[in-house]
Short mmCIF file of N, CA and C in Angstrom, two decimals:
data_model
loop_
_atom_site.label_atom_id
_atom_site.label_comp_id
_atom_site.label_asym_id
_atom_site.label_seq_id
_atom_site.Cartn_x
_atom_site.Cartn_y
_atom_site.Cartn_z
N TRP A 49 2.41 9.35 8.17
CA TRP A 49 3.00 10.61 7.77
C TRP A 49 1.97 11.67 7.52
N ASN A 50 1.03 11.39 6.64
CA ASN A 50 0.10 12.41 6.16
C ASN A 50 -1.31 12.06 6.64
N ASP A 51 -2.00 13.05 7.12
CA ASP A 51 -3.36 12.86 7.60
C ASP A 51 -4.26 13.93 7.02
N LEU A 52 -5.52 13.58 6.86
CA LEU A 52 -6.50 14.57 6.42
C LEU A 52 -6.74 15.57 7.54
N PRO A 53 -7.08 16.82 7.21
CA PRO A 53 -7.41 17.79 8.27
C PRO A 53 -8.69 17.38 8.99
N MET A 54 -8.83 17.83 10.20
CA MET A 54 -9.99 17.47 11.01
C MET A 54 -11.28 18.16 10.55
N ASN A 55 -11.16 19.29 9.85
CA ASN A 55 -12.33 20.01 9.37
C ASN A 55 -11.95 20.82 8.12
N GLU A 56 -12.92 21.50 7.55
CA GLU A 56 -12.67 22.25 6.31
C GLU A 56 -11.75 23.44 6.52
N GLN A 57 -11.60 23.93 7.73
CA GLN A 57 -10.71 25.06 7.99
C GLN A 57 -9.26 24.63 8.17
N GLY A 58 -9.06 23.36 8.48
CA GLY A 58 -7.69 22.86 8.67
C GLY A 58 -6.98 22.67 7.34
N ARG A 59 -5.69 22.68 7.39
CA ARG A 59 -4.89 22.47 6.17
C ARG A 59 -4.49 21.01 6.05
N LEU A 60 -4.50 20.54 4.82
CA LEU A 60 -3.98 19.22 4.51
C LEU A 60 -2.47 19.37 4.39
N GLN A 61 -1.74 18.67 5.24
CA GLN A 61 -0.28 18.73 5.20
C GLN A 61 0.24 17.47 4.55
N TRP A 62 1.10 17.64 3.56
CA TRP A 62 1.68 16.51 2.85
C TRP A 62 3.20 16.62 2.95
N TYR A 63 3.79 15.61 3.61
CA TYR A 63 5.24 15.55 3.73
C TYR A 63 5.77 14.75 2.55
N LEU A 64 6.61 15.38 1.76
CA LEU A 64 7.17 14.77 0.56
C LEU A 64 8.42 13.99 0.92
N GLY A 65 8.42 12.71 0.59
CA GLY A 65 9.56 11.85 0.88
C GLY A 65 10.79 12.23 0.07
N LYS A 66 11.91 11.68 0.46
CA LYS A 66 13.19 11.99 -0.18
C LYS A 66 13.21 11.52 -1.63
N GLY A 67 14.04 12.16 -2.45
CA GLY A 67 14.22 11.79 -3.84
C GLY A 67 14.09 13.00 -4.75
N GLN A 68 15.09 13.18 -5.60
CA GLN A 68 15.10 14.34 -6.50
C GLN A 68 13.92 14.31 -7.47
N ARG A 69 13.56 13.13 -7.94
CA ARG A 69 12.43 13.01 -8.88
C ARG A 69 11.12 13.47 -8.21
N ARG A 70 10.90 13.05 -6.99
CA ARG A 70 9.69 13.49 -6.26
C ARG A 70 9.66 15.01 -6.14
N LEU A 71 10.79 15.58 -5.79
CA LEU A 71 10.86 17.03 -5.61
C LEU A 71 10.60 17.76 -6.93
N SER A 72 11.18 17.27 -8.00
CA SER A 72 10.97 17.95 -9.29
C SER A 72 9.52 17.81 -9.76
N LEU A 73 8.89 16.67 -9.50
CA LEU A 73 7.48 16.50 -9.88
C LEU A 73 6.55 17.38 -9.04
N ALA A 74 6.93 17.65 -7.80
CA ALA A 74 6.11 18.48 -6.92
C ALA A 74 6.33 19.97 -7.13
N GLN A 75 7.41 20.34 -7.79
CA GLN A 75 7.77 21.75 -7.96
C GLN A 75 6.65 22.64 -8.49
N PRO A 76 5.83 22.20 -9.47
CA PRO A 76 4.75 23.07 -9.96
C PRO A 76 3.68 23.41 -8.91
N LEU A 77 3.74 22.76 -7.76
CA LEU A 77 2.79 23.07 -6.69
C LEU A 77 3.27 24.19 -5.79
N ASP A 78 4.44 24.73 -6.04
CA ASP A 78 4.99 25.81 -5.22
C ASP A 78 4.24 27.11 -5.53
N PRO A 79 3.43 27.61 -4.58
CA PRO A 79 2.66 28.82 -4.83
C PRO A 79 3.50 30.09 -4.95
N GLU A 80 4.76 30.04 -4.51
CA GLU A 80 5.65 31.20 -4.65
C GLU A 80 6.16 31.34 -6.09
N VAL A 81 6.09 30.25 -6.85
CA VAL A 81 6.64 30.23 -8.21
C VAL A 81 5.54 30.14 -9.27
N TYR A 82 4.52 29.33 -8.99
CA TYR A 82 3.46 29.07 -9.97
C TYR A 82 2.10 29.48 -9.42
N GLN A 83 1.26 30.01 -10.31
CA GLN A 83 -0.12 30.32 -9.92
C GLN A 83 -0.85 29.00 -9.68
N GLN A 84 -1.58 28.94 -8.59
CA GLN A 84 -2.23 27.70 -8.21
C GLN A 84 -3.73 27.74 -8.48
N LYS A 85 -4.28 26.57 -8.77
CA LYS A 85 -5.72 26.42 -8.85
C LYS A 85 -6.09 25.15 -8.10
N PRO A 86 -7.33 25.03 -7.66
CA PRO A 86 -7.73 23.86 -6.88
C PRO A 86 -7.55 22.56 -7.66
N LEU A 87 -7.06 21.55 -6.94
CA LEU A 87 -6.84 20.22 -7.50
C LEU A 87 -7.71 19.21 -6.76
N PRO A 88 -8.26 18.23 -7.48
CA PRO A 88 -9.00 17.18 -6.77
C PRO A 88 -8.01 16.29 -6.01
N ILE A 89 -8.32 16.03 -4.76
CA ILE A 89 -7.46 15.18 -3.93
C ILE A 89 -8.19 13.87 -3.66
N PHE A 90 -7.48 12.78 -3.92
CA PHE A 90 -8.01 11.45 -3.64
C PHE A 90 -7.15 10.84 -2.53
N TRP A 91 -7.79 10.17 -1.59
CA TRP A 91 -7.11 9.64 -0.42
C TRP A 91 -7.23 8.13 -0.41
N ALA A 92 -6.16 7.45 -0.07
CA ALA A 92 -6.17 6.00 0.00
C ALA A 92 -6.06 5.56 1.46
N GLU A 93 -6.90 4.63 1.83
CA GLU A 93 -6.86 4.04 3.17
C GLU A 93 -6.56 2.57 3.01
N LYS A 94 -5.53 2.11 3.71
CA LYS A 94 -5.18 0.69 3.63
C LYS A 94 -6.24 -0.14 4.35
N GLN A 95 -6.54 -1.27 3.74
CA GLN A 95 -7.48 -2.22 4.35
C GLN A 95 -6.77 -3.54 4.55
N LYS A 96 -7.13 -4.24 5.59
CA LYS A 96 -6.49 -5.52 5.86
C LYS A 96 -7.15 -6.66 5.09
N LYS A 97 -8.26 -6.36 4.42
CA LYS A 97 -8.92 -7.42 3.66
C LYS A 97 -8.45 -7.42 2.21
N LYS A 98 -8.84 -8.45 1.48
CA LYS A 98 -8.43 -8.60 0.09
C LYS A 98 -8.91 -7.40 -0.73
N GLY A 99 -8.07 -6.93 -1.63
CA GLY A 99 -8.42 -5.80 -2.47
C GLY A 99 -7.54 -4.59 -2.21
N GLY A 100 -6.80 -4.60 -1.10
CA GLY A 100 -5.86 -3.52 -0.82
C GLY A 100 -6.50 -2.24 -0.35
N SER A 101 -6.00 -1.13 -0.85
CA SER A 101 -6.41 0.20 -0.39
C SER A 101 -7.75 0.62 -0.98
N LEU A 102 -8.46 1.42 -0.21
CA LEU A 102 -9.70 2.03 -0.64
C LEU A 102 -9.41 3.50 -0.91
N CYS A 103 -9.69 3.95 -2.12
CA CYS A 103 -9.39 5.32 -2.52
C CYS A 103 -10.70 6.10 -2.67
N PHE A 104 -10.72 7.32 -2.14
CA PHE A 104 -11.93 8.13 -2.26
C PHE A 104 -11.59 9.61 -2.41
N TYR A 105 -12.51 10.32 -3.04
CA TYR A 105 -12.38 11.76 -3.28
C TYR A 105 -12.70 12.50 -1.98
N VAL A 106 -11.83 13.46 -1.60
CA VAL A 106 -12.05 14.22 -0.36
C VAL A 106 -12.29 15.70 -0.60
N GLY A 107 -12.20 16.15 -1.86
CA GLY A 107 -12.46 17.54 -2.17
C GLY A 107 -11.37 18.14 -3.03
N HIS A 108 -11.59 19.38 -3.41
CA HIS A 108 -10.59 20.14 -4.18
C HIS A 108 -9.83 21.04 -3.20
N PHE A 109 -8.51 20.97 -3.27
CA PHE A 109 -7.64 21.73 -2.40
C PHE A 109 -6.66 22.54 -3.25
N GLN A 110 -6.15 23.62 -2.67
CA GLN A 110 -5.18 24.46 -3.36
C GLN A 110 -3.92 24.56 -2.50
N CYS A 111 -2.77 24.38 -3.15
CA CYS A 111 -1.50 24.46 -2.42
C CYS A 111 -1.22 25.92 -2.03
N VAL A 112 -0.96 26.14 -0.75
CA VAL A 112 -0.71 27.49 -0.25
C VAL A 112 0.67 27.63 0.38
N ARG A 113 1.38 26.49 0.53
CA ARG A 113 2.71 26.54 1.15
C ARG A 113 3.54 25.38 0.62
N PHE A 114 4.79 25.67 0.30
CA PHE A 114 5.73 24.66 -0.17
C PHE A 114 7.06 24.96 0.51
N GLU A 115 7.36 24.22 1.55
CA GLU A 115 8.56 24.49 2.34
C GLU A 115 9.58 23.36 2.13
N LYS A 116 10.74 23.74 1.59
CA LYS A 116 11.81 22.76 1.36
C LYS A 116 12.82 22.83 2.50
N ASN A 117 13.73 21.88 2.51
CA ASN A 117 14.80 21.83 3.52
C ASN A 117 14.23 21.80 4.94
N LEU A 118 13.40 20.81 5.18
CA LEU A 118 12.78 20.66 6.50
C LEU A 118 13.80 20.24 7.54
N HIS A 119 13.58 20.71 8.73
CA HIS A 119 14.39 20.29 9.87
C HIS A 119 13.43 19.91 11.00
N VAL A 120 12.66 18.86 10.73
CA VAL A 120 11.67 18.38 11.70
C VAL A 120 12.11 16.99 12.14
N SER A 121 12.41 16.82 13.40
CA SER A 121 13.00 15.56 13.87
C SER A 121 12.10 14.35 13.63
N TYR A 122 10.79 14.49 13.76
CA TYR A 122 9.91 13.33 13.61
C TYR A 122 9.53 13.07 12.15
N LYS A 123 10.03 13.86 11.23
CA LYS A 123 9.80 13.65 9.80
C LYS A 123 11.15 13.59 9.08
N GLN A 124 12.06 12.79 9.58
CA GLN A 124 13.43 12.76 9.07
C GLN A 124 13.52 12.40 7.59
N ASP A 125 12.59 11.60 7.10
CA ASP A 125 12.64 11.17 5.70
C ASP A 125 11.95 12.15 4.76
N ALA A 126 11.44 13.26 5.27
CA ALA A 126 10.74 14.23 4.43
C ALA A 126 11.70 15.32 3.96
N GLN A 127 11.57 15.69 2.69
CA GLN A 127 12.41 16.77 2.16
C GLN A 127 11.63 18.06 1.95
N ALA A 128 10.30 17.97 2.02
CA ALA A 128 9.49 19.18 1.84
C ALA A 128 8.13 18.99 2.50
N LEU A 129 7.51 20.10 2.83
CA LEU A 129 6.15 20.11 3.36
C LEU A 129 5.29 20.93 2.42
N LEU A 130 4.19 20.34 1.99
CA LEU A 130 3.21 21.05 1.16
C LEU A 130 1.94 21.17 1.98
N GLU A 131 1.36 22.36 2.02
CA GLU A 131 0.11 22.57 2.73
C GLU A 131 -0.95 23.01 1.74
N PHE A 132 -2.12 22.40 1.86
CA PHE A 132 -3.24 22.65 0.97
C PHE A 132 -4.44 23.13 1.78
N GLU A 133 -5.15 24.13 1.26
CA GLU A 133 -6.39 24.60 1.88
C GLU A 133 -7.57 24.08 1.07
N PHE A 134 -8.61 23.67 1.80
CA PHE A 134 -9.83 23.18 1.16
C PHE A 134 -10.49 24.32 0.39
N GLN A 135 -10.96 24.02 -0.83
CA GLN A 135 -11.63 25.02 -1.65
C GLN A 135 -13.11 24.68 -1.85
N TYR A 136 -13.37 23.46 -2.30
CA TYR A 136 -14.78 23.06 -2.50
C TYR A 136 -14.88 21.55 -2.68
N PHE A 137 -16.09 21.03 -2.54
CA PHE A 137 -16.39 19.62 -2.74
C PHE A 137 -17.29 19.52 -3.97
N ASP A 138 -16.86 18.75 -4.95
CA ASP A 138 -17.57 18.64 -6.22
C ASP A 138 -18.53 17.45 -6.18
N ARG A 139 -19.79 17.72 -5.89
CA ARG A 139 -20.80 16.65 -5.80
C ARG A 139 -21.04 15.97 -7.15
N ASP A 140 -20.93 16.73 -8.24
CA ASP A 140 -21.10 16.15 -9.56
C ASP A 140 -20.01 15.11 -9.82
N LEU A 141 -18.79 15.40 -9.42
CA LEU A 141 -17.70 14.45 -9.58
C LEU A 141 -17.97 13.19 -8.77
N THR A 142 -18.42 13.32 -7.54
CA THR A 142 -18.69 12.14 -6.72
C THR A 142 -19.81 11.29 -7.33
N HIS A 143 -20.79 11.95 -7.93
CA HIS A 143 -21.86 11.22 -8.59
C HIS A 143 -21.31 10.41 -9.77
N LYS A 144 -20.45 11.03 -10.57
CA LYS A 144 -19.84 10.33 -11.70
C LYS A 144 -18.95 9.18 -11.22
N LEU A 145 -18.21 9.39 -10.15
CA LEU A 145 -17.35 8.34 -9.62
C LEU A 145 -18.18 7.16 -9.08
N SER A 146 -19.31 7.47 -8.46
CA SER A 146 -20.15 6.39 -7.93
C SER A 146 -20.71 5.52 -9.05
N LYS A 147 -20.91 6.10 -10.22
CA LYS A 147 -21.36 5.32 -11.38
C LYS A 147 -20.27 4.36 -11.83
N LEU A 148 -19.01 4.76 -11.70
CA LEU A 148 -17.89 3.89 -12.06
C LEU A 148 -17.83 2.65 -11.19
N GLU A 149 -18.24 2.76 -9.93
CA GLU A 149 -18.20 1.64 -9.01
C GLU A 149 -19.07 0.48 -9.48
N THR A 150 -20.11 0.81 -10.23
CA THR A 150 -21.03 -0.23 -10.67
C THR A 150 -20.56 -0.94 -11.93
N LEU A 151 -19.53 -0.42 -12.60
CA LEU A 151 -18.99 -1.06 -13.78
C LEU A 151 -18.22 -2.31 -13.39
N GLU A 152 -18.35 -3.34 -14.18
CA GLU A 152 -17.64 -4.57 -13.90
C GLU A 152 -16.26 -4.52 -14.54
N VAL A 153 -15.24 -4.81 -13.76
CA VAL A 153 -13.87 -4.80 -14.26
C VAL A 153 -13.47 -6.23 -14.58
N GLU A 154 -12.93 -6.42 -15.79
CA GLU A 154 -12.51 -7.78 -16.18
C GLU A 154 -11.05 -7.97 -15.96
#
């Protein structure tokens, strides 16, 4: 459903699945209603090996479009499209996150 943009100029498109709860939780991201600021986006990639998905920071993005009532045939289960533009990459955050990787989890 959702893919990262190919470059920093591309928009991250997020298709929101069906469900009133999902829609209400996503509502504050509507730039027509609420003032937006960049949010850190973390992406999960499924792995076939033990441990499940690998999650990583891809940058700070800002929501610039929130379109409800989609009529897109190949996204039948989506109720809204959110588009995010890349704002910046926080190297300090990635450094802090890399330190977490070295902590032992019990």
